[in-house]
mmCIF file of C-alpha atoms in Angstrom:
data_model
loop_
_atom_site.group_PDB
_atom_site.id
_atom_site.type_symbol
_atom_site.label_atom_id
_atom_site.label_comp_id
_atom_site.label_asym_id
_atom_site.label_seq_id
_atom_site.Cartn_x
_atom_site.Cartn_y
_atom_site.Cartn_z
ATOM 1 C CA MET W 803 -49.064 28.504 2.923
ATOM 2 C CA ALA W 804 -46.299 27.699 5.388
ATOM 3 C CA LEU W 805 -43.071 26.337 3.942
ATOM 4 C CA ASN W 806 -41.367 23.204 5.250
ATOM 5 C CA ARG W 807 -37.784 24.402 5.764
ATOM 6 C CA GLU W 808 -36.269 20.963 6.450
ATOM 7 C CA VAL W 809 -35.429 18.546 3.661
ATOM 8 C CA TRP W 810 -33.900 15.103 4.302
ATOM 9 C CA LEU W 811 -32.143 13.786 1.203
ATOM 10 C CA ARG W 812 -32.147 10.054 0.566
ATOM 11 C CA GLU W 813 -28.439 9.848 -0.233
ATOM 12 C CA ILE W 814 -25.712 10.346 2.376
ATOM 13 C CA GLN W 815 -22.238 11.745 1.618
ATOM 14 C CA GLU W 816 -19.924 8.879 2.518
ATOM 15 C CA ASN W 817 -16.373 9.058 3.868
ATOM 16 C CA LEU W 818 -13.518 8.995 1.369
ATOM 17 C CA PHE W 819 -10.914 6.225 1.192
ATOM 18 C CA PRO W 820 -7.667 5.726 -0.768
ATOM 19 C CA ASP W 821 -7.208 3.633 -3.901
ATOM 20 C CA ASN W 822 -5.843 0.203 -2.934
ATOM 21 C CA SER W 823 -5.350 -1.220 -6.434
ATOM 22 C CA PHE W 824 -1.573 -1.255 -5.968
ATOM 23 C CA VAL W 825 -1.723 -4.409 -3.871
ATOM 24 C CA ALA W 826 -2.846 -6.550 -6.831
ATOM 25 C CA LYS W 827 0.601 -6.045 -8.383
ATOM 26 C CA SER W 828 2.171 -8.747 -6.203
ATOM 27 C CA ILE W 829 2.230 -12.497 -5.608
ATOM 28 C CA ASP W 830 -1.076 -13.605 -4.080
ATOM 29 C CA ASP W 831 -0.667 -15.855 -1.015
ATOM 30 C CA SER W 832 -4.311 -15.465 0.024
ATOM 31 C CA ALA W 833 -4.866 -19.228 -0.211
ATOM 32 C CA PHE W 834 -2.846 -19.517 3.011
ATOM 33 C CA VAL W 835 -4.545 -16.701 4.917
ATOM 34 C CA ASP W 836 -6.077 -19.041 7.504
ATOM 35 C CA ASN W 837 -2.606 -20.004 8.696
ATOM 36 C CA HIS W 838 -0.536 -18.062 11.208
ATOM 37 C CA ARG W 839 2.665 -17.818 9.158
ATOM 38 C CA VAL W 840 3.673 -18.079 5.505
ATOM 39 C CA HIS W 841 7.055 -19.545 4.537
ATOM 40 C CA VAL W 842 8.712 -18.369 1.314
ATOM 41 C CA PRO W 843 11.762 -20.564 0.516
ATOM 42 C CA ASN W 844 14.657 -18.697 -1.088
ATOM 43 C CA ALA W 845 17.235 -20.555 -3.171
ATOM 44 C CA GLY W 846 20.838 -20.503 -1.969
ATOM 45 C CA ALA W 847 23.798 -19.554 -4.153
ATOM 46 C CA PRO W 848 24.113 -21.568 -7.385
ATOM 47 C CA SER W 849 27.047 -23.890 -8.021
ATOM 48 C CA GLY W 850 30.310 -22.374 -9.210
ATOM 49 C CA VAL W 851 31.106 -22.434 -12.915
ATOM 50 C CA LYS W 852 34.636 -23.086 -14.268
ATOM 51 C CA ARG W 853 35.890 -22.793 -17.827
ATOM 52 C CA ASN W 854 38.165 -25.593 -19.152
ATOM 53 C CA ARG W 855 38.054 -27.566 -15.930
ATOM 54 C CA SER W 856 41.359 -29.401 -15.417
ATOM 55 C CA VAL W 857 41.180 -30.681 -11.841
ATOM 56 C CA PHE W 858 39.300 -33.926 -11.194
ATOM 57 C CA PRO W 859 37.388 -34.985 -9.258
ATOM 58 C CA ALA W 860 35.611 -31.680 -8.938
ATOM 59 C CA THR W 861 34.859 -30.409 -5.438
ATOM 60 C CA VAL W 862 31.315 -31.242 -4.344
ATOM 61 C CA GLY W 863 29.487 -28.511 -2.476
ATOM 62 C CA THR W 864 26.063 -28.093 -0.871
ATOM 63 C CA ARG W 865 23.411 -25.435 -1.325
ATOM 64 C CA GLU W 866 22.051 -23.672 1.746
ATOM 65 C CA ASP W 867 18.521 -22.435 1.070
ATOM 66 C CA LYS W 868 16.940 -19.773 3.256
ATOM 67 C CA ASP W 869 13.472 -19.573 4.759
ATOM 68 C CA LEU W 870 11.724 -16.187 4.626
ATOM 69 C CA THR W 871 8.569 -15.981 6.749
ATOM 70 C CA TYR W 872 5.842 -13.460 7.421
ATOM 71 C CA ASP W 873 2.918 -13.510 9.818
ATOM 72 C CA LEU W 874 -0.763 -13.053 9.025
ATOM 73 C CA GLU W 875 -2.443 -10.568 11.338
ATOM 74 C CA PRO W 876 -6.088 -10.219 12.444
ATOM 75 C CA PHE W 877 -7.724 -6.808 11.859
ATOM 76 C CA SER W 878 -11.077 -5.891 13.389
ATOM 77 C CA THR W 879 -13.421 -2.906 13.676
ATOM 78 C CA ASP W 880 -14.968 -1.586 16.871
ATOM 79 C CA PRO W 881 -18.575 -2.790 17.255
ATOM 80 C CA ILE W 882 -21.161 -0.202 16.290
ATOM 81 C CA ARG W 883 -24.791 0.126 17.382
ATOM 82 C CA LEU W 884 -27.802 1.117 15.304
ATOM 83 C CA GLN W 885 -30.734 2.374 17.338
ATOM 84 C CA ASN W 886 -33.869 0.735 16.027
ATOM 85 C CA ILE W 887 -36.117 3.751 16.405
ATOM 86 C CA LEU W 888 -33.769 6.653 15.636
ATOM 87 C CA ASP W 889 -31.413 5.226 13.025
ATOM 88 C CA LEU W 890 -33.543 2.817 11.052
ATOM 89 C CA GLU W 891 -36.325 5.313 10.296
ATOM 90 C CA LEU W 892 -34.071 7.888 8.603
ATOM 91 C CA SER W 893 -34.666 8.838 4.985
ATOM 92 C CA TYR W 894 -31.385 7.169 3.989
ATOM 93 C CA ASP W 895 -30.177 3.608 4.642
ATOM 94 C CA LYS W 896 -27.874 4.023 7.642
ATOM 95 C CA ARG W 897 -27.250 0.283 7.962
ATOM 96 C CA LYS W 898 -25.918 0.166 4.412
ATOM 97 C CA SER W 899 -23.769 3.228 5.065
ATOM 98 C CA VAL W 900 -22.286 1.754 8.254
ATOM 99 C CA ILE W 901 -21.431 -1.500 6.490
ATOM 100 C CA TYR W 902 -19.750 0.337 3.587
ATOM 101 C CA ASN W 903 -17.715 2.726 5.747
ATOM 102 C CA ASP W 904 -16.543 0.177 8.304
ATOM 103 C CA LYS W 905 -15.496 -2.305 5.617
ATOM 104 C CA GLU W 906 -13.616 0.397 3.714
ATOM 105 C CA ALA W 907 -11.883 1.584 6.897
ATOM 106 C CA LEU W 908 -10.874 -2.023 7.601
ATOM 107 C CA HIS W 909 -9.513 -2.433 4.069
ATOM 108 C CA GLU W 910 -7.611 0.853 4.286
ATOM 109 C CA SER W 911 -5.879 -0.257 7.481
ATOM 110 C CA ILE W 912 -4.982 -3.622 5.933
ATOM 111 C CA HIS W 913 -3.510 -2.065 2.798
ATOM 112 C CA ASP W 914 -1.559 0.500 4.825
ATOM 113 C CA TYR W 915 -0.080 -2.422 6.754
ATOM 114 C CA ILE W 916 0.828 -4.410 3.639
ATOM 115 C CA LEU W 917 2.474 -1.352 2.111
ATOM 116 C CA GLU W 918 4.537 -0.839 5.264
ATOM 117 C CA GLN W 919 5.592 -4.492 5.290
ATOM 118 C CA TRP W 920 6.793 -4.183 1.692
ATOM 119 C CA ALA W 921 8.711 -1.047 2.664
ATOM 120 C CA LYS W 922 10.431 -2.882 5.526
ATOM 121 C CA ALA W 923 11.849 -5.270 2.910
ATOM 122 C CA ASN W 924 13.469 -2.510 0.854
ATOM 123 C CA GLY W 925 16.899 -3.162 -0.577
ATOM 124 C CA GLY W 926 17.918 0.477 -0.872
ATOM 125 C CA VAL W 927 16.882 4.110 -1.064
ATOM 126 C CA VAL W 928 16.988 6.721 -3.829
ATOM 127 C CA ARG W 929 16.733 10.343 -2.659
ATOM 128 C CA THR W 930 14.809 13.024 -4.530
ATOM 129 C CA SER W 931 16.971 15.614 -6.294
ATOM 130 C CA GLY W 932 14.697 18.398 -7.581
ATOM 131 C CA GLU W 933 14.066 21.971 -6.492
ATOM 132 C CA LEU W 934 12.938 22.707 -2.953
ATOM 133 C CA MET W 935 9.277 22.779 -1.968
ATOM 134 C CA PRO W 936 7.463 23.017 1.410
ATOM 135 C CA ALA W 937 7.145 19.799 3.404
ATOM 136 C CA HIS W 938 3.752 18.251 2.644
ATOM 137 C CA THR W 939 3.126 15.080 4.642
ATOM 138 C CA HIS W 940 1.107 16.937 7.315
ATOM 139 C CA SER W 941 0.307 20.462 8.429
ATOM 140 C CA GLY W 942 2.918 20.423 11.192
ATOM 141 C CA ALA W 943 5.827 19.360 8.978
ATOM 142 C CA THR W 944 8.535 22.017 8.852
ATOM 143 C CA GLY W 945 11.295 22.943 6.436
ATOM 144 C CA LYS W 946 11.561 22.105 2.773
ATOM 145 C CA ARG W 947 11.985 18.936 0.744
ATOM 146 C CA LYS W 948 13.376 18.286 -2.719
ATOM 147 C CA LYS W 949 10.864 17.511 -5.477
ATOM 148 C CA VAL W 950 10.731 14.251 -7.415
ATOM 149 C CA THR W 951 12.191 14.474 -10.921
ATOM 150 C CA SER W 952 12.348 12.133 -13.889
ATOM 151 C CA GLU W 953 16.064 11.718 -13.141
ATOM 152 C CA ASP W 954 15.128 10.090 -9.830
ATOM 153 C CA ILE W 955 13.026 7.514 -11.666
ATOM 154 C CA LEU W 956 15.921 6.877 -14.022
ATOM 155 C CA GLU W 957 18.130 6.197 -10.990
ATOM 156 C CA LEU W 958 15.551 3.695 -9.697
ATOM 157 C CA GLN W 959 15.694 1.965 -13.070
ATOM 158 C CA THR W 960 19.494 1.827 -12.877
ATOM 159 C CA GLN W 961 19.404 0.260 -9.423
ATOM 160 C CA PHE W 962 16.825 -2.361 -10.479
ATOM 161 C CA ASP W 963 18.908 -3.176 -13.563
ATOM 162 C CA LEU W 964 22.024 -3.625 -11.430
ATOM 163 C CA GLN W 965 20.068 -6.011 -9.194
ATOM 164 C CA LYS W 966 19.141 -8.061 -12.302
ATOM 165 C CA ILE W 967 15.436 -7.489 -11.625
ATOM 166 C CA ALA W 968 13.061 -8.522 -14.421
ATOM 167 C CA GLN W 969 12.087 -5.691 -16.754
ATOM 168 C CA GLU W 970 8.407 -6.617 -16.690
ATOM 169 C CA GLY W 971 6.162 -5.913 -13.734
ATOM 170 C CA ARG W 972 7.960 -2.898 -12.258
ATOM 171 C CA TYR W 973 5.762 -0.428 -10.344
ATOM 172 C CA LEU W 974 6.191 2.859 -8.505
ATOM 173 C CA LEU W 975 3.583 4.201 -6.050
ATOM 174 C CA LEU W 976 3.625 7.912 -5.175
ATOM 175 C CA ASP W 977 1.472 10.215 -3.079
ATOM 176 C CA PRO W 978 -0.367 13.017 -4.942
ATOM 177 C CA VAL W 979 2.209 15.726 -4.208
ATOM 178 C CA MET W 980 5.203 13.617 -5.232
ATOM 179 C CA TYR W 981 3.340 12.451 -8.337
ATOM 180 C CA ASN W 982 2.416 15.982 -9.417
ATOM 181 C CA LYS W 983 5.961 17.231 -8.920
ATOM 182 C CA LEU W 984 7.186 14.348 -11.082
ATOM 183 C CA LEU W 985 4.749 15.386 -13.825
ATOM 184 C CA GLY W 986 5.992 18.944 -13.538
ATOM 185 C CA SER W 987 9.542 17.781 -14.290
ATOM 186 C CA LEU W 988 8.541 16.196 -17.615
ATOM 187 C CA SER W 989 8.726 17.941 -20.949
ATOM 188 C CA ALA W 990 5.579 18.250 -23.065
ATOM 189 C CA ALA W 991 6.741 15.375 -25.288
ATOM 190 C CA ASP W 992 7.532 13.186 -22.260
ATOM 191 C CA LYS W 993 4.108 13.913 -20.757
ATOM 192 C CA HIS W 994 2.427 12.880 -24.000
ATOM 193 C CA ALA W 995 4.367 9.601 -24.066
ATOM 194 C CA PHE W 996 3.652 9.051 -20.354
ATOM 195 C CA PHE W 997 -0.118 9.464 -20.625
ATOM 196 C CA ALA W 998 -0.211 7.340 -23.784
ATOM 197 C CA THR W 999 0.792 4.330 -21.658
ATOM 198 C CA ALA W 1000 -1.929 4.833 -19.027
ATOM 199 C CA ASP W 1001 -4.203 1.928 -18.097
ATOM 200 C CA ALA W 1002 -6.998 3.314 -15.926
ATOM 201 C CA GLN W 1003 -8.622 -0.076 -15.275
ATOM 202 C CA ARG W 1004 -5.420 -1.292 -13.636
ATOM 203 C CA GLY W 1005 -4.806 1.960 -11.763
ATOM 204 C CA ILE W 1006 -1.751 2.817 -13.900
ATOM 205 C CA LEU W 1007 -1.367 6.507 -14.719
ATOM 206 C CA GLY W 1008 1.502 6.070 -17.163
ATOM 207 C CA GLN W 1009 4.894 4.467 -17.679
ATOM 208 C CA LEU W 1010 8.295 6.059 -17.162
ATOM 209 C CA TYR W 1011 11.712 4.378 -17.467
ATOM 210 C CA GLY W 1012 10.137 0.946 -17.234
ATOM 211 C CA PHE W 1013 7.997 1.665 -14.153
ATOM 212 C CA HIS W 1014 4.198 1.659 -14.169
ATOM 213 C CA ILE W 1015 3.397 4.766 -12.119
ATOM 214 C CA MET W 1016 0.519 4.605 -9.628
ATOM 215 C CA LYS W 1017 -0.891 7.099 -7.126
ATOM 216 C CA ARG W 1018 -2.443 6.765 -3.672
ATOM 217 C CA ALA W 1019 -3.694 9.435 -1.269
ATOM 218 C CA LYS W 1020 -1.083 8.320 1.277
ATOM 219 C CA VAL W 1021 1.955 6.138 0.777
ATOM 220 C CA LEU W 1022 4.837 6.199 3.281
ATOM 221 C CA ARG W 1023 6.420 8.435 5.902
ATOM 222 C CA LEU W 1024 9.967 8.113 7.199
ATOM 223 C CA LYS W 1025 11.890 9.758 10.010
ATOM 224 C CA ALA W 1026 14.491 12.390 9.149
ATOM 225 C CA ASP W 1027 17.173 9.658 8.955
ATOM 226 C CA ALA W 1028 15.472 8.425 5.729
ATOM 227 C CA GLU W 1029 15.646 4.868 7.087
ATOM 228 C CA THR W 1030 13.113 4.490 9.904
ATOM 229 C CA ILE W 1031 9.533 3.943 8.720
ATOM 230 C CA LEU W 1032 6.714 5.735 10.537
ATOM 231 C CA PHE W 1033 3.870 3.252 10.625
ATOM 232 C CA ASP W 1034 0.129 3.910 10.447
ATOM 233 C CA GLY W 1035 -0.865 5.315 13.834
ATOM 234 C CA ASP W 1036 2.599 6.698 14.664
ATOM 235 C CA ALA W 1037 2.552 10.376 15.561
ATOM 236 C CA HIS W 1038 3.538 12.861 12.880
ATOM 237 C CA GLU W 1039 6.967 14.459 13.214
ATOM 238 C CA ALA W 1040 7.961 17.928 12.077
ATOM 239 C CA THR W 1041 11.024 16.568 10.259
ATOM 240 C CA GLU W 1042 9.411 13.493 8.677
ATOM 241 C CA LEU W 1043 9.938 12.713 4.998
ATOM 242 C CA GLY W 1044 7.467 11.551 2.370
ATOM 243 C CA ALA W 1045 8.401 8.447 0.396
ATOM 244 C CA GLY W 1046 7.228 6.418 -2.570
ATOM 245 C CA ILE W 1047 7.916 2.743 -3.096
ATOM 246 C CA ALA W 1048 9.152 0.907 -6.191
ATOM 247 C CA TRP W 1049 8.826 -2.848 -6.581
ATOM 248 C CA GLN W 1050 8.766 -5.721 -9.039
ATOM 249 C CA GLU W 1051 5.590 -7.758 -8.735
ATOM 250 C CA GLY W 1052 7.401 -11.076 -8.199
ATOM 251 C CA CYS W 1053 9.364 -9.668 -5.257
ATOM 252 C CA VAL W 1054 6.449 -8.882 -2.890
ATOM 253 C CA SER W 1055 3.531 -10.843 -1.433
ATOM 254 C CA ARG W 1056 0.025 -10.201 -0.214
ATOM 255 C CA ALA W 1057 -2.402 -12.438 1.670
ATOM 256 C CA ILE W 1058 -5.910 -11.083 2.237
ATOM 257 C CA GLY W 1059 -8.765 -13.101 3.680
ATOM 258 C CA GLU W 1060 -12.510 -12.669 3.449
ATOM 259 C CA THR W 1061 -14.238 -9.879 5.358
ATOM 260 C CA ASN W 1062 -16.339 -11.382 8.165
ATOM 261 C CA MET W 1063 -19.371 -9.557 9.514
ATOM 262 C CA TYR W 1064 -20.668 -10.192 13.048
ATOM 263 C CA TYR W 1065 -24.252 -9.140 13.606
ATOM 264 C CA GLU W 1066 -26.790 -9.181 16.398
ATOM 265 C CA GLU W 1067 -30.209 -8.058 15.215
ATOM 266 C CA SER W 1068 -31.963 -7.077 18.440
ATOM 267 C CA SER W 1069 -29.524 -6.765 21.309
ATOM 268 C CA PRO W 1070 -31.326 -6.508 24.680
ATOM 269 C CA GLU W 1071 -28.281 -4.774 26.203
ATOM 270 C CA TYR W 1072 -27.904 -2.118 23.484
ATOM 271 C CA TYR W 1073 -31.543 -1.729 22.359
ATOM 272 C CA GLY W 1074 -30.777 -2.082 18.684
ATOM 273 C CA GLU W 1075 -28.562 -3.790 16.130
ATOM 274 C CA VAL W 1076 -24.854 -4.349 16.815
ATOM 275 C CA MET W 1077 -22.328 -5.194 14.120
ATOM 276 C CA SER W 1078 -18.568 -5.466 13.634
ATOM 277 C CA PHE W 1079 -16.115 -6.814 11.069
ATOM 278 C CA ASP W 1080 -12.813 -8.633 11.002
ATOM 279 C CA GLN W 1081 -10.341 -9.880 8.418
ATOM 280 C CA ARG W 1082 -6.933 -11.597 8.352
ATOM 281 C CA ALA W 1083 -4.151 -10.231 6.173
ATOM 282 C CA GLY W 1084 -0.412 -9.935 5.745
ATOM 283 C CA GLY W 1085 2.285 -8.991 3.290
ATOM 284 C CA SER W 1086 6.029 -9.076 2.832
ATOM 285 C CA GLY W 1087 8.936 -8.884 0.480
ATOM 286 C CA ARG W 1088 9.649 -12.308 -0.996
ATOM 287 C CA ARG W 1089 13.410 -12.154 -1.294
ATOM 288 C CA PHE W 1090 15.880 -12.754 1.515
ATOM 289 C CA ASP W 1091 18.363 -10.406 -0.207
ATOM 290 C CA LYS W 1092 15.688 -7.663 -0.398
ATOM 291 C CA LYS W 1093 16.193 -7.125 -4.108
ATOM 292 C CA GLY W 1094 13.307 -5.794 -6.174
ATOM 293 C CA VAL W 1095 12.020 -3.297 -3.577
ATOM 294 C CA MET W 1096 13.341 0.263 -3.175
ATOM 295 C CA LEU W 1097 12.129 3.487 -1.578
ATOM 296 C CA LEU W 1098 12.098 6.913 -3.224
ATOM 297 C CA VAL W 1099 12.603 9.226 -0.237
ATOM 298 C CA GLU W 1100 12.475 12.984 -0.131
ATOM 299 C CA SER W 1101 15.728 14.823 0.532
ATOM 300 C CA ALA W 1102 15.482 17.480 3.240
ATOM 301 C CA GLU W 1103 16.680 21.044 2.844
#
């Protein structure tokens, strides 16, 4: 009996996308996502305080508040066609797969953008201080970079404390390489304490020096000057630096609208189904003085 050498499985291996749970650790402005711009008023300096006041009448001053704004941007996918005869008769559900992948790609782009907008609002940089390792942000990166250590996280804590940032709601997002090098710098006892504070449902891997540590497949890239952010879509550079971002949840914003699907069932021009997606979103630091957001940037060799 002849054997059928072709087998079509009913499940397709989907594309992989990063974890975007970090964005929930921020102030949610999504109620205003249908507007073009969000205004975040920032209080001016408080009145002066004097002990044993002896001069009357006291001088009357005014408070100058500041207006921080950020724009909400439209994101959209390229339209995609499903051929009625070829695609819709496959053993797996291609329509379902297309919807899943395009929505996830849209969400990834939005969260990359929000992360970059938070990074633009940083109030300072801490440089990594560990042993040297090969550059890791892409295959063409050259030279070596210093590893993340627990001492670097302690320095982030010091800087947040000096800025009078609230102790609660502090987060640090690292890429997998930076995260693993941080783990490698911990003693066995410190690792045990770190993992004991994990909260998998919230995407928190552990707590160190007051920061809830999170991980994402990609976080940030900076130019060799450790100041200029390379945004999603910018070409890789041989001398670029990897970076994590630390923030306090009350110091950053997100605004994410609903995902809209546009669908034409039987297009006479394309001989099949055509669909696309769009969504409005934005994000920003919430403080005019940029406190409560810092970058942890690799040091170059």
